[in-house]
Coordinates of C-alpha atoms and ligand atoms in Angstrom, one line a residue:
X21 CA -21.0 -9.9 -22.0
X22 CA -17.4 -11.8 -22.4
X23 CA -14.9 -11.6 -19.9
X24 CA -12.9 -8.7 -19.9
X25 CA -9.3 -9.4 -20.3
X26 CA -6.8 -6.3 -18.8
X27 CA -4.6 -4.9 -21.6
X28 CA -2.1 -2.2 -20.1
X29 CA -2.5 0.9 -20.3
X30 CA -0.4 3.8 -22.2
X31 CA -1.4 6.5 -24.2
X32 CA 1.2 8.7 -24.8
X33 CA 4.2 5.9 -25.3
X34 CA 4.6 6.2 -21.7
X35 CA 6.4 2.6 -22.1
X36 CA 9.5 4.5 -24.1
X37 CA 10.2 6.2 -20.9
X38 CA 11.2 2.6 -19.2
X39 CA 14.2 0.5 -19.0
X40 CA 13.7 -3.0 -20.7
X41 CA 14.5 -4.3 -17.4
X42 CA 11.5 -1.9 -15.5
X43 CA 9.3 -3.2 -18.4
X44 CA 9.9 -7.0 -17.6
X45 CA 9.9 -6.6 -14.0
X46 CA 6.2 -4.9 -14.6
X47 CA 5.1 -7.9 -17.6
X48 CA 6.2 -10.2 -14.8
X49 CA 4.1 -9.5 -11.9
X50 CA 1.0 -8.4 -14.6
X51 CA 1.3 -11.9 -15.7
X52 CA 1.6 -13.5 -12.2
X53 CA -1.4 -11.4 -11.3
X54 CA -3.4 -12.6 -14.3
X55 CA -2.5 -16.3 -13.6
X56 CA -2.8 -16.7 -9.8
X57 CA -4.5 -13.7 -8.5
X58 CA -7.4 -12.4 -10.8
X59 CA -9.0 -15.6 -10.9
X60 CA -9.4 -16.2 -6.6
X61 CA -9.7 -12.7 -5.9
X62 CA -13.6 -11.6 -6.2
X63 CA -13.6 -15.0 -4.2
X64 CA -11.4 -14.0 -1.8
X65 CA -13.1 -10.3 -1.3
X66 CA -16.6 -12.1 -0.6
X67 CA -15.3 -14.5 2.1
X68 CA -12.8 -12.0 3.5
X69 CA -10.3 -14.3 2.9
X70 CA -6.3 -12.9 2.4
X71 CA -4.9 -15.2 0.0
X72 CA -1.9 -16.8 1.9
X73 CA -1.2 -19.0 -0.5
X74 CA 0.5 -16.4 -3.0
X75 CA 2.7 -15.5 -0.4
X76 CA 5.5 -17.9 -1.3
X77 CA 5.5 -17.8 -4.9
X78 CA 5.2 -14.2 -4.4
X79 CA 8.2 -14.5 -2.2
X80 CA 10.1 -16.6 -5.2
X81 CA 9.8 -13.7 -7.5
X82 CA 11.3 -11.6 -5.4
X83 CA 7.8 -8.9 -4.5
X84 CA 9.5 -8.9 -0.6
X85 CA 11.6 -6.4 0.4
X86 CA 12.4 -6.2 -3.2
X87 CA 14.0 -2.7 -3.5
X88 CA 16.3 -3.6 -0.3
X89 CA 20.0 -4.6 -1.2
X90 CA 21.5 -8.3 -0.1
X91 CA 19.8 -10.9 2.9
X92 CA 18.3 -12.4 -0.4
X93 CA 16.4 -9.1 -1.7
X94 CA 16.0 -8.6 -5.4
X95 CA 17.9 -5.1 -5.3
X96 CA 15.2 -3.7 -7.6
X97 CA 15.6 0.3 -8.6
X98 CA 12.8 2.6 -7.3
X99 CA 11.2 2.5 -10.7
X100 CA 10.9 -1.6 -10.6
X101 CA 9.4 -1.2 -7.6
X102 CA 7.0 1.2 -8.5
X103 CA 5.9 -1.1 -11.6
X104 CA 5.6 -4.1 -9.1
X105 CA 3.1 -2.7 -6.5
X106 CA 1.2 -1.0 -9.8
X107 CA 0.6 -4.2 -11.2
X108 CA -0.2 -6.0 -8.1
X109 CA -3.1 -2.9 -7.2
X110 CA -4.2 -3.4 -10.6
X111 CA -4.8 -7.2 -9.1
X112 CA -5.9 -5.7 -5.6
X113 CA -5.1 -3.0 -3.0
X114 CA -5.3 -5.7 0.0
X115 CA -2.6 -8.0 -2.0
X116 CA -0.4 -4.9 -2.6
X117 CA -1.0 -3.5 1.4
X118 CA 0.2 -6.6 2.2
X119 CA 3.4 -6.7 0.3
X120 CA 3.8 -3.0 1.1
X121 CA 3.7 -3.9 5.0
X122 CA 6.2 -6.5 4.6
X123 CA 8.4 -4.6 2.5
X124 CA 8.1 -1.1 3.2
X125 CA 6.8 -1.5 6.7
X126 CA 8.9 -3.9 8.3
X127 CA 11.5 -5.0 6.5
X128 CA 12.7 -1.4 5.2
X129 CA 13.3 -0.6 9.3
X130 CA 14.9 -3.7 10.1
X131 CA 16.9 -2.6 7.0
X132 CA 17.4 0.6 8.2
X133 CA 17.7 1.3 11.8
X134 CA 18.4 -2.6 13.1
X135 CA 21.5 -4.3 13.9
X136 CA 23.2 -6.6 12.3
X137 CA 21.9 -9.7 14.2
X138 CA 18.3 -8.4 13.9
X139 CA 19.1 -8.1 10.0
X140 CA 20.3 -11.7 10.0
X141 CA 17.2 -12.7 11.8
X142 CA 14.6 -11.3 10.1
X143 CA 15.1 -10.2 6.2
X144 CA 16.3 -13.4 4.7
X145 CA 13.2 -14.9 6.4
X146 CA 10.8 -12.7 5.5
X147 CA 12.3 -11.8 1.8
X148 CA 11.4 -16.1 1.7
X149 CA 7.6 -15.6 2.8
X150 CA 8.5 -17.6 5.8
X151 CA 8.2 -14.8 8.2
X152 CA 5.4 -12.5 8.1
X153 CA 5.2 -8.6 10.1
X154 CA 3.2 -5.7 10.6
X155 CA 3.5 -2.1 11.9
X156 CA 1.8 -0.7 14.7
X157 CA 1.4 2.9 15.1
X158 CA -1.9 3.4 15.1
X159 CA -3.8 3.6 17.9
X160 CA -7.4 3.6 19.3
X161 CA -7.0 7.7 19.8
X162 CA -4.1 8.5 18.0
X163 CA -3.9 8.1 13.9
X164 CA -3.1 10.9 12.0
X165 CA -1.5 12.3 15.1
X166 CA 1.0 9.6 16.0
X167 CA 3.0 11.9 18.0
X168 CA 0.4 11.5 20.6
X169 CA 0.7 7.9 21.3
X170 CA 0.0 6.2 24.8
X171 CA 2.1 3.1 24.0
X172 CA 5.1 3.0 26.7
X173 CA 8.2 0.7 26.9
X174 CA 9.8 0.8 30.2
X175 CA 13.5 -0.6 30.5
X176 CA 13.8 -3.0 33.5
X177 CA 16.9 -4.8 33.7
X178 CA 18.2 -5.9 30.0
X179 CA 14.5 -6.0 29.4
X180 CA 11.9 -3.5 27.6
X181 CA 8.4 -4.3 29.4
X182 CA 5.5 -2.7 26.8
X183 CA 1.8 -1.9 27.3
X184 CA -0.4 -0.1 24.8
X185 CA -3.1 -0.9 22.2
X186 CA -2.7 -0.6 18.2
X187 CA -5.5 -0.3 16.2
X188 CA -6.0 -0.8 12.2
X189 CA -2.9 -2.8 11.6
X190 CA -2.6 -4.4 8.4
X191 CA -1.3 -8.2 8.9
X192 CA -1.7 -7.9 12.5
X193 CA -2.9 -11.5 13.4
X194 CA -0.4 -13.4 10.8
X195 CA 2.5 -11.9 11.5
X196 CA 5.2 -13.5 13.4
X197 CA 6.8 -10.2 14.5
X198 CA 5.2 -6.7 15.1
X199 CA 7.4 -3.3 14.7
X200 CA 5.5 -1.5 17.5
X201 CA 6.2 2.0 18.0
X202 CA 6.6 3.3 21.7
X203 CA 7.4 6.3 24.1
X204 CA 10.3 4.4 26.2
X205 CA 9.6 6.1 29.7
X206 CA 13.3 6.2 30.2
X207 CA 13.9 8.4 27.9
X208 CA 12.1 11.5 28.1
X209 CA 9.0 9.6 26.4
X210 CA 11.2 9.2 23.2
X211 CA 9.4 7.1 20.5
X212 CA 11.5 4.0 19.3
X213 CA 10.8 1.1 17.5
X214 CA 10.6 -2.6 19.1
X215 CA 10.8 -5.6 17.2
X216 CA 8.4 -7.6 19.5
X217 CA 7.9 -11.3 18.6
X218 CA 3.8 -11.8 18.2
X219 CA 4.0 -15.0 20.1
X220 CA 5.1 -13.5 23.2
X221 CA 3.1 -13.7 26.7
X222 CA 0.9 -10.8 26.9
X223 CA 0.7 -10.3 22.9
X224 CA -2.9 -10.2 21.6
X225 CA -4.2 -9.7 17.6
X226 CA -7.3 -9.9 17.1
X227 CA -9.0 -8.9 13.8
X228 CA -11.6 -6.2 12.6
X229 CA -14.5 -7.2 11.2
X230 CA -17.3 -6.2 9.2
X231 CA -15.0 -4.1 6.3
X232 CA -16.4 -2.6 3.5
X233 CA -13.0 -2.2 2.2
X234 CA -9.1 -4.2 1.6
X235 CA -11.5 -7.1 2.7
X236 CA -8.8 -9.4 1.7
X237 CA -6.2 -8.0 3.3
X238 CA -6.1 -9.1 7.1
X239 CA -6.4 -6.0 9.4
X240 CA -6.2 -6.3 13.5
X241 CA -6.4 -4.6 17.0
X242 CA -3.0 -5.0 18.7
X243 CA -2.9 -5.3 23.0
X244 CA 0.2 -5.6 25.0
X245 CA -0.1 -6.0 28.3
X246 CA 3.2 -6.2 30.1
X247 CA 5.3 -7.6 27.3
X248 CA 8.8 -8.3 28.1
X249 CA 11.6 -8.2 25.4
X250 CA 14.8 -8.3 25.5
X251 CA 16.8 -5.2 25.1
X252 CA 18.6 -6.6 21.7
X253 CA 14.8 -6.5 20.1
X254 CA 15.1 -2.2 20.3
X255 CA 15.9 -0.6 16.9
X256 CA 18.4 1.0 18.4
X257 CA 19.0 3.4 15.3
X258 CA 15.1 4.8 15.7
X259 CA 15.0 8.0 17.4
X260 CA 11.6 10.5 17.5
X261 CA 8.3 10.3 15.1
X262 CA 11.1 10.6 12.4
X263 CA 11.7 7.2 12.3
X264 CA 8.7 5.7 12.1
X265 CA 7.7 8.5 9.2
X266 CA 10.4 7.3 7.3
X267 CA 9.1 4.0 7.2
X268 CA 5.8 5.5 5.5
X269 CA 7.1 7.2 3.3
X270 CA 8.9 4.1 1.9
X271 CA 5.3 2.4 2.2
X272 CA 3.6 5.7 0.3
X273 CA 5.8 5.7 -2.4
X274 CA 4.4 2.1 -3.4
X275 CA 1.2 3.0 -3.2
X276 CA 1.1 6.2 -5.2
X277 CA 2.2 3.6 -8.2
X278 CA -0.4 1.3 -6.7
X279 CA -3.3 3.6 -6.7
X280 CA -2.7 3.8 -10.7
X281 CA -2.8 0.1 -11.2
X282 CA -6.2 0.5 -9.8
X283 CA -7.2 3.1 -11.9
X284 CA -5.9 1.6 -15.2
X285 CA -8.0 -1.6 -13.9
X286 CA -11.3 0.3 -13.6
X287 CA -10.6 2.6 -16.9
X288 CA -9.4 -0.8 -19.1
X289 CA -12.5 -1.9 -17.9
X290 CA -14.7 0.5 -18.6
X291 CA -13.6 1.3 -22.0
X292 CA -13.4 -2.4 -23.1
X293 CA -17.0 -2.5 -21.8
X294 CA -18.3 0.8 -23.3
X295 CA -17.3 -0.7 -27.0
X296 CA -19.5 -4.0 -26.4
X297 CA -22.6 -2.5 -24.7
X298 CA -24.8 -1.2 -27.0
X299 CA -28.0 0.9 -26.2
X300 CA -30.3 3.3 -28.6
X301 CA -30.1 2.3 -32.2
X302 CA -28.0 -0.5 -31.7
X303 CA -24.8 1.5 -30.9
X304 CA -22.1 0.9 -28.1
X305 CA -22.4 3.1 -25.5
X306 CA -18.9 4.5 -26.1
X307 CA -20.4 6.1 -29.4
X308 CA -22.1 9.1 -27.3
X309 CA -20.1 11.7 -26.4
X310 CA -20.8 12.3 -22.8
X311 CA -19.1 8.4 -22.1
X312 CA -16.4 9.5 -24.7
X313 CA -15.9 12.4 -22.1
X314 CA -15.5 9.9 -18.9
X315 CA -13.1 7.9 -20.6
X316 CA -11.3 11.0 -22.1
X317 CA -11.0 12.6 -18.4
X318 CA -9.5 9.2 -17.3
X319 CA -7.2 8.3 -19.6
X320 CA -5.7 12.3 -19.3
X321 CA -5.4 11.6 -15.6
X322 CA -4.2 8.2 -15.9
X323 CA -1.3 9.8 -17.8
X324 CA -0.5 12.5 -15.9
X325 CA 0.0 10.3 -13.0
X326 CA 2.0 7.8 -14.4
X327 CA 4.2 10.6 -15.2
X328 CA 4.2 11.8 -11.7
X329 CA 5.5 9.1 -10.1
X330 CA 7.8 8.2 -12.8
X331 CA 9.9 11.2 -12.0
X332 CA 9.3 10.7 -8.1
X333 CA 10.7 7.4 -8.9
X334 CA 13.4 8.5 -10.6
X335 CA 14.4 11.4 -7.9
X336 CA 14.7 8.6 -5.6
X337 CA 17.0 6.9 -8.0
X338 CA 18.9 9.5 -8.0
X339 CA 18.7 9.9 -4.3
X340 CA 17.1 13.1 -4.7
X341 CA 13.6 13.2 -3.4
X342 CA 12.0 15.0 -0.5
X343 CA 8.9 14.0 1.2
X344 CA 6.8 16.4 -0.1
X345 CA 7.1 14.8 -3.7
X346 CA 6.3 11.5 -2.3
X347 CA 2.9 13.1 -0.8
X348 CA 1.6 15.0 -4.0
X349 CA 1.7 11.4 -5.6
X350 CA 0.0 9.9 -2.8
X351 CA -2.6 12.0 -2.6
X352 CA -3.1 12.7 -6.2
X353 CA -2.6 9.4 -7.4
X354 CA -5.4 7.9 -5.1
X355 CA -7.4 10.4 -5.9
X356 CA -7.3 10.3 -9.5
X357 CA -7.9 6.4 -9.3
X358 CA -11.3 7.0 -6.9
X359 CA -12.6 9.6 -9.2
X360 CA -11.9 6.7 -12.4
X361 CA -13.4 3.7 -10.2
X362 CA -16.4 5.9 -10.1
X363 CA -16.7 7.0 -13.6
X364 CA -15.8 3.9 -14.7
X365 CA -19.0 2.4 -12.2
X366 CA -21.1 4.6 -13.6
X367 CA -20.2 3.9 -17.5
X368 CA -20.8 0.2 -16.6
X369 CA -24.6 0.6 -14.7
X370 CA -26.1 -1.5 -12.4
X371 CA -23.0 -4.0 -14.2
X372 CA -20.8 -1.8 -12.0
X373 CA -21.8 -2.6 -8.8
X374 CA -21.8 -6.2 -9.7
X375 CA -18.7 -8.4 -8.5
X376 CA -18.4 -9.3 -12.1
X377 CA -16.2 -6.6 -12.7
X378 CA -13.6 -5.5 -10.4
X379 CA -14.3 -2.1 -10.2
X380 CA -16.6 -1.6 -7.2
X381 CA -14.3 -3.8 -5.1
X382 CA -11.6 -1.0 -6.6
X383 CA -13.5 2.0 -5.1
X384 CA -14.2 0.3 -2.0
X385 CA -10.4 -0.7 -1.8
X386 CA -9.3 2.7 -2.7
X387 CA -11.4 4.8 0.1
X388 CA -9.4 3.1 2.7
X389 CA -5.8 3.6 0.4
X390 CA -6.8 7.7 1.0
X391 CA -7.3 7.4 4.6
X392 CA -4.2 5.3 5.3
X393 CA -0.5 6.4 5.2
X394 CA -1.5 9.9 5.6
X395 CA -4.9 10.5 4.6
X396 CA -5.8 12.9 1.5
X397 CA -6.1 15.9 3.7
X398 CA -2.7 15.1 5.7
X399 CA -0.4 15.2 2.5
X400 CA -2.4 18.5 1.4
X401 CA -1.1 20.3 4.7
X402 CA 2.3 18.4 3.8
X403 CA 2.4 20.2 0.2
X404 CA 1.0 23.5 1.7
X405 CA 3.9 23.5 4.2
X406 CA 6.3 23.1 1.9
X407 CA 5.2 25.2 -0.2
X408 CA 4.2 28.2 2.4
X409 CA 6.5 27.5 5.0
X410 CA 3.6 27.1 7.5
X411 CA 2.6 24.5 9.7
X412 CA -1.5 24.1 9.7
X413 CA -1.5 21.1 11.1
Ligands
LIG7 C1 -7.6 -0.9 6.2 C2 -6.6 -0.1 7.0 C3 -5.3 -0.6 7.2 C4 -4.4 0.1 8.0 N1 -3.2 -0.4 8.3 C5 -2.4 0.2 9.2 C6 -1.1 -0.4 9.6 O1 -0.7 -1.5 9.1 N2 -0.4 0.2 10.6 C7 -0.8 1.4 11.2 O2 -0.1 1.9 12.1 N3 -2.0 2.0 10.8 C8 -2.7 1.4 9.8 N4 -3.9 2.0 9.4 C9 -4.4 3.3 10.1 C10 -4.2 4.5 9.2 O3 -2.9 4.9 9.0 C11 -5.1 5.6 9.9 O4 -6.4 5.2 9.8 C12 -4.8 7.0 9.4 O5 -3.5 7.5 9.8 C13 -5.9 8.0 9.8 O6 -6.1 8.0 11.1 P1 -7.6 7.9 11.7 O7 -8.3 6.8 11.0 O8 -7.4 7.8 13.2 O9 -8.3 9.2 11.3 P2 -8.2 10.7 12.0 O10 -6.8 11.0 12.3 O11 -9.1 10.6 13.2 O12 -8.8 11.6 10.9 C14 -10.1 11.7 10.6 C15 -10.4 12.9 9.6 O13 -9.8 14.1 10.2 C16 -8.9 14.7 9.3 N5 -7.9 15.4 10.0 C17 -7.1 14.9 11.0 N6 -6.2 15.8 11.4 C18 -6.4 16.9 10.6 C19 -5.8 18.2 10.5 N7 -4.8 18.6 11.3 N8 -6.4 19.1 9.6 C20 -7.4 18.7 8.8 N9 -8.0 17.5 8.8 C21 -7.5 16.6 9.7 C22 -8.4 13.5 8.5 O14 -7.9 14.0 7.2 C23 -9.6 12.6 8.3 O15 -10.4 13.1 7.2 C24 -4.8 1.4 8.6 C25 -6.1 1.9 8.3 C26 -7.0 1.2 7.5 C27 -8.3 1.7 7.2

């Protein structure tokens, strides 16, 4: 079977609906993902290996903090952005988590609730690849529940002394600094952010092994045990679990568009396939209706999600959108793209568990994209508040 080569996907000129400068900001990262990515990256996913070195040529184009205005950021609209983390989940989730982290994660709440020294710090650095961060929240007991955190920051002095554990966090042992969320006993157990520098004394990462899933994406177990910082590392704009929940909702906005890179992947792949293999009389296998129906159900679905977060995109454009919108394309999106990694596994056989094709490293990439940032079930009961007016968390 020749190598399938990934062809974009739109069905109902979807591309009419885009600015020429949203369609070359997409074409450039396809085509950066096609040259440096796709060819490590089944590589990568069998060793567990992140690929750290795309991080400065992915820094060069301008993938970090790349919706952010000024400190070197590429001032891209929401819709450029969008494109960007589709293309580079059509490459792979862990590649995309990672830029997500960095941009949506970290720099977005340096951005947004630091001061101006910490601004001047961090973004230039980390919009250059030469600083890397991650975002604890998580923790051993506490993940879709944040709110019930054990982390603690205790001001003594000028200083903020911190002691807690994170759990699950993406980039955890190569980062150079770690947003870590904390009740500050001080204050009435307030959370707040820290910027806390990873090579501080008490400051442990050490990673997770044994992943079926974003296997090349690096994911760790944060400790801190008595780590003192000074009282300039606080975010001193952060304030409640609303802060930190506006950082993931910067981060699950990128991965709604994300989820459908994956899904065009497996689809483009499938359907390419489906025309070459031939069973029974010498026909492809995309000549018998009940394939044509799997590829007819994905391409609908594909559609109707590129549509979705289009207009999510362009609400936030327009400075419009609410969280709520931001969930339905979450959840949908990633949905939509599990359901087409497993049709499009099935229409390829025992192919489609073979690391050949990229689709089962899709699926398994894509069961950890619906448990993080608000897991399927969470953004349901985020839509069915808004829409009833009832809390059933
Ligand atoms: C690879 C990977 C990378 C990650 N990276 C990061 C990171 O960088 N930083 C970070 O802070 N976190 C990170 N996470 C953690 C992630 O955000 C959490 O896993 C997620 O919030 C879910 O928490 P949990 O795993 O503890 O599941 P739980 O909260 O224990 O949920 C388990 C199940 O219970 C359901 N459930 C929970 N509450 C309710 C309810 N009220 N009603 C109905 N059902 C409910 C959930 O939907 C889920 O199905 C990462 C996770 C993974 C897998």
């Amino acid at each position: 079977m020749p190598a399938i080569k990934f062809r974009g996907v739109d069905f109902i000129q979807y591309d009419s609906l885009l600015t020429d400068e949203e369609r070359l900001v997409r074409d450039t990262t396809r085509q950066f993902i096609e040259d440096n990515l796709i060819p490590i990256i089944e590589e990568c996913n069998r060793a567990g290996r992140f690929p750290r070195e795309l991080v400065k040529p992915m820094a060069d184009l301008g993938f970090f903090g790349a919706s952010l205005k000024g400190y070197g950021c590429a001032g891209m609209g929401n819709v450029e952005y969008g494109l960007m983390t589709q293309e580079l989940e059509r490459g792979d989730s862990g590649v995309r988590s990672f830029v997500s982290v960095q941009s949506g994660l970290v720099m977005y709440p340096i951005y947004e609730f630091g001061s101006d020294e910490q601004k001047q710090t961090w973004l230039p650095a980390m919009q250059k690849g030469e600083k890397l961060g991650c975002f604890g929240l998580t923790e051993p007991d506490f993940g879709s529940n944040p709110g019930g955190m054990r982390t603690r920051a205790k001001k003594v002095g000028k200083e903020y002394v911190l002691n807690g554990e994170k759990m699950w966090i993406t980039s955890g042992s190569i980062a150079d600094v770690a947003i870590i969320w904390a009740k500050v006993e001080n204050e009435d157990d307030m959370i707040r952010g820290f910027l806390v520098e990873t090579n501080r004394p008490g400051f442990k990462a050490d990673d997770i092994h044994g992943k079926w899933s974003l296997r090349a994406s690096v994911t760790s177990g944060l400790s801190l045990q008595d780590v003192h910082i000074p009282e300039s590392n606080l975010l001193t704009k952060t304030g409640g679990l609303k802060s930190p929940l506006m950082c993931l909702n910067q981060a699950r906005y990128g991965i709604a568009w994300g989820a459908l890179g994956a899904a065009m992947s497996c689809y483009d792949t499938a359907l390419q396939y489906s025309l070459l293999r031939k069973q029974w009389r010498d026909q492809p296998i995309a000549s018998h209706q009940l394939v044509q129906d799997k590829l007819a159900w994905m391409i609908s679905e594909i559609t109707k999600a590129q549509l979705l977060v289009l207009q999510v995109g362009r609400l936030k454009d327009a400075g419009k959108v609410e969280h709520q919108h931001i969930s339905m394309a979450k959840r949908n999106n990633v949905w939509m793209a599990l359901e087409c990694a497993r049709m499009s596994r099935d229409i390829l056989g025992a192919n489609g568990v073979a690391d050949d094709y990229p689709i089962m490293r899709h699926m398994m990439n894509l069961e950890s994209v619906k448990t993080y940032e608000g897991t399927h079930d969470v953004h349901s009961l985020i839509i069915g508040q808004s829409v009833t007016g009832i809390d059933a968390f």
